[in-house]
PDB file of C-alpha atoms in Angstrom:
ATOM      1  CA  MET A   1     -37.632  -0.056 -14.666  1.00 51.00           C
ATOM      2  CA  VAL A   2     -37.249   1.141 -18.262  1.00 49.00           C
ATOM      3  CA  LYS A   3     -38.895  -2.041 -19.546  1.00 57.00           C
ATOM      4  CA  ARG A   4     -41.831  -1.650 -17.166  1.00 57.00           C
ATOM      5  CA  HIS A   5     -42.482   1.920 -18.249  1.00 52.00           C
ATOM      6  CA  MET A   6     -42.180   1.039 -21.925  1.00 54.00           C
ATOM      7  CA  GLU A   7     -44.629  -1.850 -21.499  1.00 60.00           C
ATOM      8  CA  THR A   8     -47.042   0.454 -19.750  1.00 55.00           C
ATOM      9  CA  LEU A   9     -46.850   2.948 -22.569  1.00 49.00           C
ATOM     10  CA  ALA A  10     -47.222   0.282 -25.256  1.00 57.00           C
ATOM     11  CA  ALA A  11     -50.074  -1.609 -23.590  1.00 55.00           C
ATOM     12  CA  GLY A  12     -52.292   1.249 -22.698  1.00 53.00           C
ATOM     13  CA  ALA A  13     -51.052   4.451 -24.198  1.00 52.00           C
ATOM     14  CA  CYS A  14     -54.552   5.379 -25.287  1.00 53.00           C
ATOM     15  CA  GLU A  15     -55.827   4.961 -21.725  1.00 70.00           C
ATOM     16  CA  LEU A  16     -53.119   7.075 -20.062  1.00 69.00           C
ATOM     17  CA  THR A  17     -53.455  10.721 -19.284  1.00 76.00           C
ATOM     18  CA  THR A  18     -50.945  13.189 -20.598  1.00 73.00           C
ATOM     19  CA  ALA A  19     -49.528  13.570 -17.080  1.00 69.00           C
ATOM     20  CA  GLN A  20     -49.047   9.813 -16.700  1.00 61.00           C
ATOM     21  CA  ILE A  21     -47.272   9.571 -20.039  1.00 61.00           C
ATOM     22  CA  ALA A  22     -45.024  12.480 -19.120  1.00 62.00           C
ATOM     23  CA  GLU A  23     -44.223  10.872 -15.761  1.00 65.00           C
ATOM     24  CA  ALA A  24     -43.329   7.571 -17.391  1.00 59.00           C
ATOM     25  CA  LEU A  25     -41.129   9.273 -19.969  1.00 61.00           C
ATOM     26  CA  GLU A  26     -39.366  11.306 -17.278  1.00 61.00           C
ATOM     27  CA  ALA A  27     -38.662   8.186 -15.209  1.00 61.00           C
ATOM     28  CA  THR A  28     -37.303   6.434 -18.293  1.00 54.00           C
ATOM     29  CA  GLN A  29     -35.043   9.358 -19.106  1.00 63.00           C
ATOM     30  CA  ASN A  30     -33.746   9.461 -15.536  1.00 56.00           C
ATOM     31  CA  VAL A  31     -32.779   5.801 -15.705  1.00 52.00           C
ATOM     32  CA  ILE A  32     -31.056   6.323 -19.045  1.00 48.00           C
ATOM     33  CA  HIS A  33     -29.117   9.303 -17.674  1.00 55.00           C
ATOM     34  CA  THR A  34     -28.043   7.270 -14.649  1.00 50.00           C
ATOM     35  CA  LEU A  35     -26.791   4.477 -16.871  1.00 45.00           C
ATOM     36  CA  GLU A  36     -24.946   6.989 -19.022  1.00 54.00           C
ATOM     37  CA  ARG A  37     -23.193   8.419 -15.949  1.00 62.00           C
ATOM     38  CA  VAL A  38     -22.165   4.957 -14.800  1.00 58.00           C
ATOM     39  CA  VAL A  39     -20.804   4.045 -18.239  1.00 63.00           C
ATOM     40  CA  LEU A  40     -18.929   7.330 -18.589  1.00 76.00           C
ATOM     41  CA  SER A  41     -17.505   7.083 -15.065  1.00 76.00           C
ATOM     42  CA  ARG A  42     -16.123   3.644 -15.802  1.00 85.00           C
ATOM     43  CA  ARG A  43     -14.800   4.872 -19.132  1.00 90.00           C
ATOM     44  CA  LEU A  44     -12.986   7.754 -17.431  1.00 92.00           C
ATOM     45  CA  CYS A  45     -11.229   5.378 -15.037  1.00 92.00           C
ATOM     46  CA  ARG A  46     -10.324   3.031 -17.861  1.00 93.00           C
ATOM     47  CA  VAL A  47      -8.833   5.646 -20.181  1.00 93.00           C
ATOM     48  CA  ALA A  48      -6.967   7.261 -17.266  1.00 95.00           C
ATOM     49  CA  GLY A  49      -5.384   3.914 -16.461  1.00 95.00           C
ATOM     50  CA  ASP A  50      -4.582   3.410 -20.141  1.00 95.00           C
ATOM     51  CA  GLY A  51      -2.802   6.751 -20.249  1.00 96.00           C
ATOM     52  CA  ASP A  52      -5.081   8.183 -22.948  1.00 96.00           C
ATOM     53  CA  ALA A  53      -4.999  11.867 -22.004  1.00 96.00           C
ATOM     54  CA  ALA A  54      -7.088  12.921 -24.998  1.00 96.00           C
ATOM     55  CA  ALA A  55      -9.857  10.523 -24.023  1.00 94.00           C
ATOM     56  CA  VAL A  56      -9.658  11.688 -20.396  1.00 95.00           C
ATOM     57  CA  ARG A  57     -10.041  15.287 -21.520  1.00 95.00           C
ATOM     58  CA  ALA A  58     -12.934  14.432 -23.834  1.00 92.00           C
ATOM     59  CA  THR A  59     -14.760  12.394 -21.183  1.00 92.00           C
ATOM     60  CA  LEU A  60     -14.383  15.150 -18.608  1.00 92.00           C
ATOM     61  CA  GLY A  61     -15.787  17.507 -21.233  1.00 90.00           C
ATOM     62  CA  LEU A  62     -19.016  15.488 -21.176  1.00 90.00           C
ATOM     63  CA  GLY A  63     -19.543  16.546 -17.582  1.00 88.00           C
ATOM     64  CA  VAL A  64     -18.364  13.376 -15.833  1.00 90.00           C
ATOM     65  CA  ALA A  65     -17.327  13.984 -12.221  1.00 91.00           C
ATOM     66  CA  VAL A  66     -13.529  13.951 -11.966  1.00 94.00           C
ATOM     67  CA  ASP A  67     -13.671  11.799  -8.821  1.00 93.00           C
ATOM     68  CA  SER A  68     -16.260   9.331 -10.083  1.00 90.00           C
ATOM     69  CA  ARG A  69     -15.608   5.685  -9.223  1.00 88.00           C
ATOM     70  CA  ASP A  70     -15.349   2.570 -11.304  1.00 86.00           C
ATOM     71  CA  MET A  71     -17.008  -0.723 -10.381  1.00 83.00           C
ATOM     72  CA  HIS A  72     -14.088  -1.579  -8.080  1.00 88.00           C
ATOM     73  CA  GLY A  73     -14.160   1.682  -6.140  1.00 88.00           C
ATOM     74  CA  ALA A  74     -11.171   3.431  -7.740  1.00 92.00           C
ATOM     75  CA  THR A  75     -11.157   7.018  -8.949  1.00 95.00           C
ATOM     76  CA  PRO A  76      -9.601   7.986 -12.297  1.00 95.00           C
ATOM     77  CA  LEU A  77      -6.653   9.515 -10.422  1.00 97.00           C
ATOM     78  CA  MET A  78      -6.049   6.216  -8.629  1.00 96.00           C
ATOM     79  CA  ALA A  79      -6.139   4.319 -11.921  1.00 96.00           C
ATOM     80  CA  ALA A  80      -3.674   6.728 -13.523  1.00 97.00           C
ATOM     81  CA  ALA A  81      -1.355   6.775 -10.477  1.00 97.00           C
ATOM     82  CA  ALA A  82      -1.253   2.981 -10.202  1.00 97.00           C
ATOM     83  CA  ALA A  83      -0.328   2.662 -13.878  1.00 97.00           C
ATOM     84  CA  GLY A  84       2.259   5.457 -13.781  1.00 98.00           C
ATOM     85  CA  ARG A  85       0.391   7.675 -16.259  1.00 98.00           C
ATOM     86  CA  LEU A  86       1.959  11.046 -15.468  1.00 98.00           C
ATOM     87  CA  GLU A  87       0.181  13.061 -18.162  1.00 98.00           C
ATOM     88  CA  CYS A  88      -3.206  11.806 -17.036  1.00 97.00           C
ATOM     89  CA  VAL A  89      -2.349  12.372 -13.376  1.00 98.00           C
ATOM     90  CA  THR A  90      -1.371  15.962 -14.148  1.00 98.00           C
ATOM     91  CA  LEU A  91      -4.521  16.494 -16.188  1.00 97.00           C
ATOM     92  CA  LEU A  92      -6.790  15.087 -13.470  1.00 97.00           C
ATOM     93  CA  LEU A  93      -5.105  17.108 -10.732  1.00 97.00           C
ATOM     94  CA  GLY A  94      -5.567  20.198 -12.899  1.00 96.00           C
ATOM     95  CA  SER A  95      -9.257  19.323 -13.052  1.00 96.00           C
ATOM     96  CA  ASN A  96      -9.410  19.313  -9.226  1.00 96.00           C
ATOM     97  CA  ALA A  97      -9.253  15.547  -8.662  1.00 97.00           C
ATOM     98  CA  ASP A  98      -8.891  14.721  -4.978  1.00 97.00           C
ATOM     99  CA  PRO A  99      -5.293  13.512  -4.351  1.00 97.00           C
ATOM    100  CA  GLY A 100      -6.243  12.336  -0.862  1.00 95.00           C
ATOM    101  CA  ALA A 101      -9.208  10.151  -1.798  1.00 95.00           C
ATOM    102  CA  ARG A 102      -9.109   6.564  -0.566  1.00 93.00           C
ATOM    103  CA  HIS A 103     -10.077   3.477  -2.544  1.00 92.00           C
ATOM    104  CA  SER A 104     -13.473   2.042  -1.640  1.00 85.00           C
ATOM    105  CA  ASN A 105     -12.093  -1.486  -1.275  1.00 86.00           C
ATOM    106  CA  HIS A 106     -11.069  -3.074   2.028  1.00 82.00           C
ATOM    107  CA  ARG A 107      -7.531  -1.701   1.736  1.00 86.00           C
ATOM    108  CA  GLY A 108      -8.427   1.940   1.281  1.00 90.00           C
ATOM    109  CA  GLN A 109      -5.276   2.978  -0.620  1.00 95.00           C
ATOM    110  CA  THR A 110      -4.628   6.547  -1.723  1.00 96.00           C
ATOM    111  CA  PRO A 111      -3.238   7.547  -5.141  1.00 97.00           C
ATOM    112  CA  LEU A 112       0.138   8.174  -3.471  1.00 98.00           C
ATOM    113  CA  MET A 113       0.261   4.640  -2.066  1.00 97.00           C
ATOM    114  CA  LEU A 114      -0.578   3.215  -5.475  1.00 97.00           C
ATOM    115  CA  ALA A 115       2.168   5.276  -7.103  1.00 98.00           C
ATOM    116  CA  ALA A 116       4.633   4.084  -4.452  1.00 98.00           C
ATOM    117  CA  ALA A 117       3.658   0.451  -5.000  1.00 97.00           C
ATOM    118  CA  GLY A 118       4.357   0.835  -8.708  1.00 97.00           C
ATOM    119  CA  ARG A 119       7.645   2.692  -8.100  1.00 98.00           C
ATOM    120  CA  HIS A 120       6.363   5.665 -10.106  1.00 98.00           C
ATOM    121  CA  CYS A 121       8.421   8.486  -8.581  1.00 98.00           C
ATOM    122  CA  ASP A 122       7.431  11.063 -11.197  1.00 98.00           C
ATOM    123  CA  VAL A 123       3.767  10.405 -10.479  1.00 98.00           C
ATOM    124  CA  ALA A 124       4.325  10.540  -6.729  1.00 98.00           C
ATOM    125  CA  ALA A 125       6.102  13.892  -7.121  1.00 98.00           C
ATOM    126  CA  ALA A 126       3.170  15.250  -9.123  1.00 98.00           C
ATOM    127  CA  LEU A 127       0.723  14.056  -6.466  1.00 98.00           C
ATOM    128  CA  LEU A 128       2.764  15.700  -3.705  1.00 98.00           C
ATOM    129  CA  ASP A 129       2.910  18.916  -5.732  1.00 97.00           C
ATOM    130  CA  GLY A 130      -0.870  18.611  -5.945  1.00 97.00           C
ATOM    131  CA  ASN A 131      -1.094  18.551  -2.127  1.00 96.00           C
ATOM    132  CA  ALA A 132      -1.523  14.812  -1.673  1.00 97.00           C
ATOM    133  CA  PRO A 133      -1.301  14.048   2.074  1.00 96.00           C
ATOM    134  CA  VAL A 134       1.958  12.190   2.626  1.00 97.00           C
ATOM    135  CA  ASP A 135       1.115  10.337   5.846  1.00 95.00           C
ATOM    136  CA  THR A 136      -2.474   9.235   5.248  1.00 94.00           C
ATOM    137  CA  ALA A 137      -2.817   5.583   6.283  1.00 93.00           C
ATOM    138  CA  SER A 138      -4.851   2.888   4.585  1.00 92.00           C
ATOM    139  CA  ARG A 139      -7.513   1.001   6.502  1.00 90.00           C
ATOM    140  CA  ALA A 140      -4.807  -1.503   7.424  1.00 89.00           C
ATOM    141  CA  GLY A 141      -2.570   1.235   8.846  1.00 91.00           C
ATOM    142  CA  VAL A 142      -0.167   1.358   5.904  1.00 93.00           C
ATOM    143  CA  THR A 143       1.309   4.635   4.603  1.00 96.00           C
ATOM    144  CA  ALA A 144       2.961   5.424   1.280  1.00 97.00           C
ATOM    145  CA  LEU A 145       6.327   5.373   3.062  1.00 97.00           C
ATOM    146  CA  TYR A 146       5.648   1.830   4.299  1.00 97.00           C
ATOM    147  CA  VAL A 147       4.770   0.780   0.756  1.00 97.00           C
ATOM    148  CA  ALA A 148       7.973   2.318  -0.608  1.00 98.00           C
ATOM    149  CA  ALA A 149      10.022   0.599   2.091  1.00 97.00           C
ATOM    150  CA  GLY A 150       8.371  -2.712   1.259  1.00 97.00           C
ATOM    151  CA  VAL A 151       9.403  -2.529  -2.395  1.00 97.00           C
ATOM    152  CA  GLY A 152      12.850  -1.211  -1.493  1.00 97.00           C
ATOM    153  CA  ASP A 153      12.528   1.959  -3.546  1.00 97.00           C
ATOM    154  CA  VAL A 154      15.104   4.347  -2.050  1.00 97.00           C
ATOM    155  CA  GLU A 155      14.336   7.103  -4.565  1.00 98.00           C
ATOM    156  CA  MET A 156      10.685   6.997  -3.499  1.00 98.00           C
ATOM    157  CA  LEU A 157      11.718   6.948   0.164  1.00 98.00           C
ATOM    158  CA  ASP A 158      13.834  10.065  -0.346  1.00 97.00           C
ATOM    159  CA  LEU A 159      10.963  11.805  -2.121  1.00 98.00           C
ATOM    160  CA  LEU A 160       8.440  10.999   0.600  1.00 98.00           C
ATOM    161  CA  LEU A 161      10.809  11.785   3.445  1.00 97.00           C
ATOM    162  CA  SER A 162      11.677  15.133   1.880  1.00 96.00           C
ATOM    163  CA  ALA A 163       7.940  15.817   1.790  1.00 97.00           C
ATOM    164  CA  GLY A 164       7.755  15.228   5.542  1.00 96.00           C
ATOM    165  CA  ALA A 165       6.748  11.562   5.755  1.00 96.00           C
ATOM    166  CA  ASP A 166       7.043  10.122   9.263  1.00 95.00           C
ATOM    167  CA  ALA A 167       9.649   7.344   9.428  1.00 93.00           C
ATOM    168  CA  SER A 168       8.467   6.323  12.911  1.00 90.00           C
ATOM    169  CA  PRO A 169       4.677   6.709  13.058  1.00 88.00           C
ATOM    170  CA  ALA A 170       3.111   6.313  16.482  1.00 81.00           C
ATOM    171  CA  ARG A 171       0.298   4.207  15.026  1.00 83.00           C
ATOM    172  CA  GLY A 172       0.046   1.739  12.173  1.00 86.00           C
ATOM    173  CA  HIS A 173       2.675  -0.352  10.453  1.00 91.00           C
ATOM    174  CA  LEU A 174       6.312   0.719  10.697  1.00 95.00           C
ATOM    175  CA  PRO A 175       8.171   1.390   7.420  1.00 97.00           C
ATOM    176  CA  LEU A 176      11.410  -0.018   8.849  1.00 97.00           C
ATOM    177  CA  SER A 177       9.706  -3.345   9.519  1.00 96.00           C
ATOM    178  CA  ALA A 178       8.683  -3.634   5.868  1.00 96.00           C
ATOM    179  CA  ALA A 179      12.208  -2.987   4.620  1.00 98.00           C
ATOM    180  CA  VAL A 180      13.769  -5.322   7.191  1.00 98.00           C
ATOM    181  CA  ARG A 181      11.422  -8.208   6.504  1.00 96.00           C
ATOM    182  CA  LEU A 182      12.223  -8.220   2.797  1.00 96.00           C
ATOM    183  CA  GLY A 183      15.927  -7.561   3.214  1.00 97.00           C
ATOM    184  CA  HIS A 184      16.067  -4.185   1.486  1.00 98.00           C
ATOM    185  CA  THR A 185      19.422  -3.047   2.858  1.00 98.00           C
ATOM    186  CA  ALA A 186      19.519   0.370   1.194  1.00 98.00           C
ATOM    187  CA  ALA A 187      15.997   1.179   2.369  1.00 98.00           C
ATOM    188  CA  VAL A 188      16.867   0.105   5.914  1.00 98.00           C
ATOM    189  CA  ARG A 189      19.957   2.321   5.854  1.00 98.00           C
ATOM    190  CA  ARG A 190      17.908   5.302   4.653  1.00 97.00           C
ATOM    191  CA  LEU A 191      15.223   4.877   7.313  1.00 97.00           C
ATOM    192  CA  LEU A 192      17.748   4.448  10.094  1.00 97.00           C
ATOM    193  CA  ALA A 193      19.464   7.634   8.917  1.00 95.00           C
ATOM    194  CA  GLN A 194      16.072   9.268   9.365  1.00 93.00           C
ATOM    195  CA  SER A 195      16.127   8.192  13.033  1.00 91.00           C
ATOM    196  CA  ALA A 196      13.774   5.240  12.696  1.00 94.00           C
ATOM    197  CA  ASP A 197      13.899   3.217  15.928  1.00 95.00           C
ATOM    198  CA  PRO A 198      15.821  -0.029  15.211  1.00 96.00           C
ATOM    199  CA  ALA A 199      13.960  -1.831  17.997  1.00 94.00           C
ATOM    200  CA  ALA A 200      10.437  -0.484  17.504  1.00 93.00           C
ATOM    201  CA  VAL A 201       7.504  -2.896  17.112  1.00 91.00           C
ATOM    202  CA  GLN A 202       3.861  -2.324  16.337  1.00 86.00           C
ATOM    203  CA  HIS A 203       2.621  -4.760  19.004  1.00 85.00           C
ATOM    204  CA  ARG A 204       4.243  -5.986  22.179  1.00 81.00           C
ATOM    205  CA  GLN A 205       4.205  -9.607  20.981  1.00 84.00           C
ATOM    206  CA  GLU A 206       5.805  -8.746  17.645  1.00 91.00           C
ATOM    207  CA  THR A 207       9.358  -9.897  16.907  1.00 95.00           C
ATOM    208  CA  PRO A 208      11.721  -6.885  16.804  1.00 96.00           C
ATOM    209  CA  PRO A 209      13.339  -5.944  13.485  1.00 97.00           C
ATOM    210  CA  LEU A 210      16.682  -7.498  14.453  1.00 98.00           C
ATOM    211  CA  GLY A 211      15.063 -10.844  15.190  1.00 97.00           C
ATOM    212  CA  VAL A 212      13.181 -10.766  11.883  1.00 97.00           C
ATOM    213  CA  ALA A 213      16.301  -9.953   9.893  1.00 98.00           C
ATOM    214  CA  ALA A 214      18.322 -12.580  11.767  1.00 98.00           C
ATOM    215  CA  PHE A 215      15.781 -15.347  11.188  1.00 97.00           C
ATOM    216  CA  ARG A 216      15.455 -14.498   7.496  1.00 97.00           C
ATOM    217  CA  GLY A 217      19.216 -14.489   6.984  1.00 97.00           C
ATOM    218  CA  HIS A 218      19.570 -10.837   6.000  1.00 98.00           C
ATOM    219  CA  ALA A 219      23.115 -10.446   7.317  1.00 98.00           C
ATOM    220  CA  SER A 220      23.711  -6.958   5.918  1.00 98.00           C
ATOM    221  CA  VAL A 221      20.478  -5.736   7.502  1.00 98.00           C
ATOM    222  CA  VAL A 222      21.454  -7.367  10.800  1.00 98.00           C
ATOM    223  CA  ARG A 223      24.739  -5.459  10.785  1.00 98.00           C
ATOM    224  CA  LEU A 224      22.975  -2.147  10.087  1.00 98.00           C
ATOM    225  CA  LEU A 225      20.521  -2.693  12.929  1.00 98.00           C
ATOM    226  CA  LEU A 226      23.325  -3.603  15.310  1.00 98.00           C
ATOM    227  CA  GLU A 227      25.234  -0.459  14.334  1.00 97.00           C
ATOM    228  CA  ALA A 228      22.066   1.534  15.070  1.00 97.00           C
ATOM    229  CA  GLY A 229      21.913   0.080  18.576  1.00 96.00           C
ATOM    230  CA  ALA A 230      19.367  -2.716  18.283  1.00 97.00           C
ATOM    231  CA  PRO A 231      19.648  -4.925  21.385  1.00 96.00           C
ATOM    232  CA  VAL A 232      20.601  -8.601  21.173  1.00 97.00           C
ATOM    233  CA  ASP A 233      19.135 -11.194  23.535  1.00 96.00           C
ATOM    234  CA  ALA A 234      18.855 -14.969  23.727  1.00 97.00           C
ATOM    235  CA  ARG A 235      15.782 -15.061  21.501  1.00 96.00           C
ATOM    236  CA  THR A 236      17.515 -12.996  18.832  1.00 97.00           C
ATOM    237  CA  LEU A 237      20.483 -15.357  18.816  1.00 97.00           C
ATOM    238  CA  ALA A 238      18.162 -18.354  18.657  1.00 97.00           C
ATOM    239  CA  LEU A 239      16.357 -16.809  15.673  1.00 97.00           C
ATOM    240  CA  GLY A 240      19.687 -16.011  14.049  1.00 97.00           C
ATOM    241  CA  ALA A 241      20.675 -19.665  14.212  1.00 96.00           C
ATOM    242  CA  SER A 242      18.251 -20.242  11.343  1.00 95.00           C
ATOM    243  CA  GLY A 243      19.681 -17.324   9.398  1.00 96.00           C
ATOM    244  CA  GLY A 244      23.108 -18.747   8.682  1.00 96.00           C
ATOM    245  CA  ALA A 245      26.704 -18.357   9.763  1.00 97.00           C
ATOM    246  CA  ALA A 246      27.100 -14.713   8.667  1.00 97.00           C
ATOM    247  CA  VAL A 247      24.138 -13.695  10.813  1.00 98.00           C
ATOM    248  CA  VAL A 248      25.393 -15.684  13.791  1.00 97.00           C
ATOM    249  CA  ARG A 249      28.843 -14.139  13.573  1.00 97.00           C
ATOM    250  CA  ALA A 250      27.368 -10.635  13.419  1.00 98.00           C
ATOM    251  CA  LEU A 251      25.264 -11.293  16.535  1.00 97.00           C
ATOM    252  CA  LEU A 252      28.163 -12.857  18.440  1.00 97.00           C
ATOM    253  CA  SER A 253      30.311  -9.816  17.667  1.00 97.00           C
ATOM    254  CA  THR A 254      28.194  -7.903  20.200  1.00 96.00           C
ATOM    255  CA  GLY A 255      29.618 -10.039  22.990  1.00 96.00           C
ATOM    256  CA  ILE A 256      26.491 -12.017  23.792  1.00 97.00           C
ATOM    257  CA  ASP A 257      27.150 -15.341  25.544  1.00 96.00           C
ATOM    258  CA  VAL A 258      27.170 -18.088  22.930  1.00 96.00           C
ATOM    259  CA  ASN A 259      25.643 -20.496  25.468  1.00 95.00           C
ATOM    260  CA  VAL A 260      22.768 -18.269  26.550  1.00 96.00           C
ATOM    261  CA  ARG A 261      19.452 -20.151  26.536  1.00 95.00           C
ATOM    262  CA  GLU A 262      16.207 -18.971  24.993  1.00 93.00           C
ATOM    263  CA  HIS A 263      13.873 -18.284  27.916  1.00 91.00           C
ATOM    264  CA  VAL A 264      10.827 -20.219  26.671  1.00 91.00           C
ATOM    265  CA  SER A 265      12.406 -23.416  25.300  1.00 94.00           C
ATOM    266  CA  GLY A 266      15.559 -23.408  27.405  1.00 95.00           C
ATOM    267  CA  LEU A 267      17.576 -24.285  24.298  1.00 95.00           C
ATOM    268  CA  THR A 268      20.825 -22.715  23.151  1.00 96.00           C
ATOM    269  CA  ALA A 269      21.272 -21.187  19.713  1.00 97.00           C
ATOM    270  CA  ALA A 270      23.459 -24.157  18.758  1.00 96.00           C
ATOM    271  CA  ALA A 271      20.566 -26.491  19.519  1.00 95.00           C
ATOM    272  CA  TYR A 272      18.263 -24.420  17.315  1.00 95.00           C
ATOM    273  CA  ALA A 273      20.840 -24.450  14.517  1.00 95.00           C
ATOM    274  CA  ALA A 274      21.178 -28.228  14.763  1.00 95.00           C
ATOM    275  CA  ARG A 275      17.406 -28.685  14.644  1.00 94.00           C
ATOM    276  CA  ALA A 276      17.195 -26.460  11.572  1.00 92.00           C
ATOM    277  CA  GLY A 277      20.014 -28.324   9.849  1.00 95.00           C
ATOM    278  CA  LYS A 278      22.137 -25.151   9.629  1.00 95.00           C
ATOM    279  CA  LEU A 279      25.646 -26.609   9.685  1.00 95.00           C
ATOM    280  CA  GLY A 280      27.297 -23.242   9.109  1.00 96.00           C
ATOM    281  CA  SER A 281      25.486 -21.779  12.097  1.00 96.00           C
ATOM    282  CA  VAL A 282      26.420 -24.772  14.260  1.00 96.00           C
ATOM    283  CA  ARG A 283      30.097 -24.313  13.397  1.00 96.00           C
ATOM    284  CA  ALA A 284      29.914 -20.602  14.216  1.00 96.00           C
ATOM    285  CA  LEU A 285      28.314 -21.359  17.588  1.00 94.00           C
ATOM    286  CA  VAL A 286      30.555 -24.172  18.875  1.00 91.00           C
TER     287      VAL A 286
END
């Protein structure tokens, strides 16, 4: 657009009226201002992520919107939170950055989720002090508490739970499931202490936490779930056959019949263990 207006001015300036020249110049200036805003917005996100508080302050002083977005859809606060830049986070919050904004990408993370993913507890605390919503879910149904559970960050879990995070949300992904799947024993213990349901699933067809932990061989997590009252059935025992002898022994300690058959295949846990080549599990089952 700038090139077209400049060519018009150069080719026929003597034939244009004063009003036409003024219109062309105004359009050119508008385009230049738009480009300047885009460049400065991207700069603000970049320097916030770099932790350059002086540059953040200077860029804001040029009139750049504090919640402007970079080319990926992140705000400066998101960039600073993800990188653990506490000084920049504090500065942006003091400039009225929105702590509840969601990323424009398909995930839709909030600054708090990004801080949790990076295990930046000081940043998360600052965001919560700045009224960041603790239970906002991403487009995929993930909360900051789920993210913290997934990375096994107990300090972050304690921070979020003390801020009122829901350990058993009625909708979306369950934080306990994230901790169980990855074998984060301490995180599982903390969530169970917060009354997370040891048998809860997001969908009816989903494998319960005990079955997931058993299959993956997380024996310490299996024991915690059993202590919390998670039920054991034939499918759980069959899944545990792939998890090793320690898992099998923990499941058998509940009194379940070692010869019970999985209802779909009709196979015993010992048969599953033999198929999986788990000699330790076979020995624990026979």
